[in-house]
């Protein structure tokens, strides 16, 4: 069944989002941008353009380019393009059509239904016009919701206790403030106010004016007459404004901004946040009147507000946030991208209408990693913590000693590298393993966690088909504090754990190398020259000696030396190998596939001790 | 309703008696029939539940599949996208060197040094597959150029670019920065 999209059809920019896997996701347009300019244009040949491409040619084609059509929705205004008349819904439909097809491209399926947002103050005819626009675009508009309401949905406020909130929306070209009452899952608009001609561009203009004035003072040149210079200034001003939301000073450098008789001139001005605030204070102050008025119309005092939500890119400006905080006494909510939160709220509403949201949410995860104990007391993880459940993972293990006929599976939960420091949540044996050389039997261990967190661990001897398993309830063992403690301790001990694991791994490798070498010596000794045989034996005994002690470095170097010897000897054997026969082949298999031997074991097998307690 | 009732009683008394019989029959069957209809209802509700679950599962499977395909595409494009984004950040430096060259200098050695710097930069860009978008003298194309200004000029044709404020660049066939231009007519 098709997805329902949520659309923020804005005056200057539009945004579309959809629920995916229970989470709202903003859909990028075909060019890769997360918002699309609400601009429509017709080329001289009648070709239609929507979005960024329309914006880029607006200056060359003003008579055929339409911007801010939202301001005319619900009226009888008609746009005349080359003699053909278009109503505002028809123009808006073109924007919606682009959003629709971009959404279809992203989702890989057709989209026929949508939820579209409108300002809270929109009249019935304005809302109907928006619905009509959707219909023209091929979208069945299931619901029209208010922009501040969508913001409240985005923050999940409809699920909380009854409260009164304010939504402060300072966007591209308009300022809107709304007071909402939330109760019993219903969101009601108590009052709205605003300024239809106040937005981010006005903040840019203040900075531009400052730069022009400073430059005039320093150089005696008025840049406002130079269109090219002004374009650079505009870009630099916007960039500085954005930077100042993060840092307290921004340096604006525009080399070769202009030239006069004395030569080229450069603009180099540092703008501090304090200065920026000073330059734009009057704009911020302009928003406070409507805020007070909205509260008064709603019959509320400032203390009756539980929350204030910030919507619109310009609310990123620290001075704006500070002013809101000062006026309302609240730390405003700004966690969700202010350019996108209305579309996100629309998507959430769309999800509810489509029955999506209730479906896949709240999948559980395993709080801590699960694994088994392997040779050397190491914990080998099969399932990482925070893996979403239900899940199933298998890995093949083997025996640690020759003729080992049973393996003990010690099920561990925790983040430490060494088994002893993790919690054992279950233990069982699988016996009846056919006697064989160590590393030969294949024991498949499977962890199967169901949706309720019940863990089924099974061990199956792939040779005999024998199987044993236990059932454990892993997650109920630990409280939240215990989980956090386990993770913290693992981080604190990470270094020493890693070291210990390395020690164990080194010992295991050394052991394995000794075993392989001794196999080769005993089975193929006659193929070796006396000197080769004794040098190999010498290397083996060096490793054995090192293994008696605890010097990891010594074990490692002795093992490396042995490995070198072993490879050299193996090569010689293979060189002779052509003459041999079945006997040799059998011998070679017994010794394990030569050069890759070590890696083969490490990659595919971890050896499971018969009795790990020893 | 009253009319109907009248009809019934007026009609066939045999019908009534038949009805009665049927009623009796049904009454006699009642417990068994009830059991059966209970079972039927149970089966029916399970069938509904099953088809609802099936539908949810299929939706989830489809969503996962689309997500997987899309993630794959995004991953493949990622490397190129990140490179393009990084290069765009350096282009203002290119612009300033260009402006410096345009401003000129009486010092020939300095000028030469600057030219060589520019050439070096261009070579590096070329190494990334970045090329300059042709602008001045060419027809305006909003998919390549960003028109900042418009003018009337009889000496050139319709929709021709007459001035460039900063260069536009392609990486392969993807625009990484649009040329900023002035268009005539």
mmCIF file of N, CA and C in Angstrom, chain A residues 365-369 381 384-386 413-416 421-422 478-494 497:
data_model
loop_
_atom_site.group_PDB
_atom_site.id
_atom_site.type_symbol
_atom_site.label_atom_id
_atom_site.label_comp_id
_atom_site.label_asym_id
_atom_site.label_seq_id
_atom_site.Cartn_x
_atom_site.Cartn_y
_atom_site.Cartn_z
ATOM 1 N N UNK A 365 15.921 -3.971 21.761
ATOM 2 C CA UNK A 365 17.311 -4.315 21.432
ATOM 3 C C UNK A 365 17.906 -5.118 22.577
ATOM 4 N N UNK A 366 18.974 -5.842 22.265
ATOM 5 C CA UNK A 366 19.698 -6.514 23.357
ATOM 6 C C UNK A 366 20.542 -5.451 24.038
ATOM 7 N N UNK A 367 20.441 -5.325 25.361
ATOM 8 C CA UNK A 367 21.156 -4.241 26.029
ATOM 9 C C UNK A 367 22.663 -4.471 26.107
ATOM 10 N N UNK A 368 23.066 -5.727 26.168
ATOM 11 C CA UNK A 368 24.491 -6.027 26.250
ATOM 12 C C UNK A 368 24.830 -7.138 25.267
ATOM 13 N N UNK A 369 26.100 -7.195 24.894
ATOM 14 C CA UNK A 369 26.527 -8.204 23.930
ATOM 15 C C UNK A 369 26.407 -9.607 24.500
ATOM 16 N N UNK A 381 32.195 -12.762 20.952
ATOM 17 C CA UNK A 381 30.862 -12.200 20.793
ATOM 18 C C UNK A 381 30.158 -12.742 19.563
ATOM 19 N N UNK A 384 26.183 -8.354 19.004
ATOM 20 C CA UNK A 384 26.623 -7.082 19.581
ATOM 21 C C UNK A 384 25.494 -6.425 20.360
ATOM 22 N N UNK A 385 25.853 -5.654 21.370
ATOM 23 C CA UNK A 385 24.796 -4.962 22.114
ATOM 24 C C UNK A 385 24.102 -3.955 21.186
ATOM 25 N N UNK A 386 22.857 -3.656 21.512
ATOM 26 C CA UNK A 386 21.994 -2.761 20.721
ATOM 27 C C UNK A 386 21.597 -3.327 19.369
ATOM 28 N N UNK A 413 27.159 -12.734 28.932
ATOM 29 C CA UNK A 413 26.539 -11.453 28.593
ATOM 30 C C UNK A 413 27.419 -10.345 29.157
ATOM 31 N N UNK A 414 27.840 -9.438 28.298
ATOM 32 C CA UNK A 414 28.669 -8.329 28.784
ATOM 33 C C UNK A 414 29.599 -7.814 27.713
ATOM 34 N N UNK A 415 30.343 -6.773 28.079
ATOM 35 C CA UNK A 415 31.182 -6.090 27.097
ATOM 36 C C UNK A 415 32.666 -6.349 27.268
ATOM 37 N N UNK A 416 33.035 -7.108 28.306
ATOM 38 C CA UNK A 416 34.460 -7.315 28.533
ATOM 39 C C UNK A 416 35.001 -8.354 27.559
ATOM 40 N N UNK A 421 35.064 -11.731 33.320
ATOM 41 C CA UNK A 421 34.506 -10.450 33.730
ATOM 42 C C UNK A 421 33.104 -10.215 33.206
ATOM 43 N N UNK A 422 32.609 -11.149 32.411
ATOM 44 C CA UNK A 422 31.231 -11.029 31.950
ATOM 45 C C UNK A 422 30.339 -11.926 32.782
ATOM 46 N N UNK A 478 19.177 -7.884 33.904
ATOM 47 C CA UNK A 478 19.887 -6.666 34.315
ATOM 48 C C UNK A 478 19.016 -5.423 34.334
ATOM 49 N N UNK A 479 19.295 -4.554 35.266
ATOM 50 C CA UNK A 479 18.577 -3.277 35.331
ATOM 51 C C UNK A 479 19.336 -2.254 34.494
ATOM 52 N N UNK A 480 18.735 -1.112 34.289
ATOM 53 C CA UNK A 480 19.341 -0.065 33.454
ATOM 54 C C UNK A 480 20.689 0.352 34.050
ATOM 55 N N UNK A 481 20.734 0.478 35.378
ATOM 56 C CA UNK A 481 21.988 0.903 36.006
ATOM 57 C C UNK A 481 23.071 -0.129 35.761
ATOM 58 N N UNK A 482 22.685 -1.395 35.887
ATOM 59 C CA UNK A 482 23.673 -2.456 35.706
ATOM 60 C C UNK A 482 24.208 -2.443 34.284
ATOM 61 N N UNK A 483 23.311 -2.200 33.332
ATOM 62 C CA UNK A 483 23.741 -2.163 31.937
ATOM 63 C C UNK A 483 24.751 -1.040 31.733
ATOM 64 N N UNK A 484 24.395 0.155 32.237
ATOM 65 C CA UNK A 484 25.310 1.294 32.051
ATOM 66 C C UNK A 484 26.637 1.033 32.729
ATOM 67 N N UNK A 485 26.566 0.390 33.897
ATOM 68 C CA UNK A 485 27.805 0.084 34.634
ATOM 69 C C UNK A 485 28.669 -0.841 33.795
ATOM 70 N N UNK A 486 28.052 -1.873 33.210
ATOM 71 C CA UNK A 486 28.820 -2.842 32.432
ATOM 72 C C UNK A 486 29.521 -2.154 31.261
ATOM 73 N N UNK A 487 28.792 -1.259 30.597
ATOM 74 C CA UNK A 487 29.388 -0.581 29.444
ATOM 75 C C UNK A 487 30.525 0.327 29.897
ATOM 76 N N UNK A 488 30.278 1.036 31.009
ATOM 77 C CA UNK A 488 31.295 1.958 31.504
ATOM 78 C C UNK A 488 32.566 1.207 31.877
ATOM 79 N N UNK A 489 32.371 0.094 32.587
ATOM 80 C CA UNK A 489 33.543 -0.676 33.034
ATOM 81 C C UNK A 489 34.321 -1.209 31.843
ATOM 82 N N UNK A 490 33.589 -1.631 30.818
ATOM 83 C CA UNK A 490 34.277 -2.143 29.637
ATOM 84 C C UNK A 490 35.140 -1.053 29.017
ATOM 85 N N UNK A 491 34.602 0.177 29.003
ATOM 86 C CA UNK A 491 35.381 1.278 28.435
ATOM 87 C C UNK A 491 36.603 1.573 29.286
ATOM 88 N N UNK A 492 36.406 1.577 30.613
ATOM 89 C CA UNK A 492 37.525 1.884 31.507
ATOM 90 C C UNK A 492 38.624 0.843 31.383
ATOM 91 N N UNK A 493 38.202 -0.418 31.236
ATOM 92 C CA UNK A 493 39.188 -1.494 31.209
ATOM 93 C C UNK A 493 39.571 -1.894 29.795
ATOM 94 N N UNK A 494 39.133 -1.109 28.828
ATOM 95 C CA UNK A 494 39.353 -1.484 27.435
ATOM 96 C C UNK A 494 40.814 -1.795 27.141
ATOM 97 N N UNK A 497 41.951 -4.988 28.925
ATOM 98 C CA UNK A 497 41.251 -6.115 28.313
ATOM 99 C C UNK A 497 41.886 -6.466 26.974
#
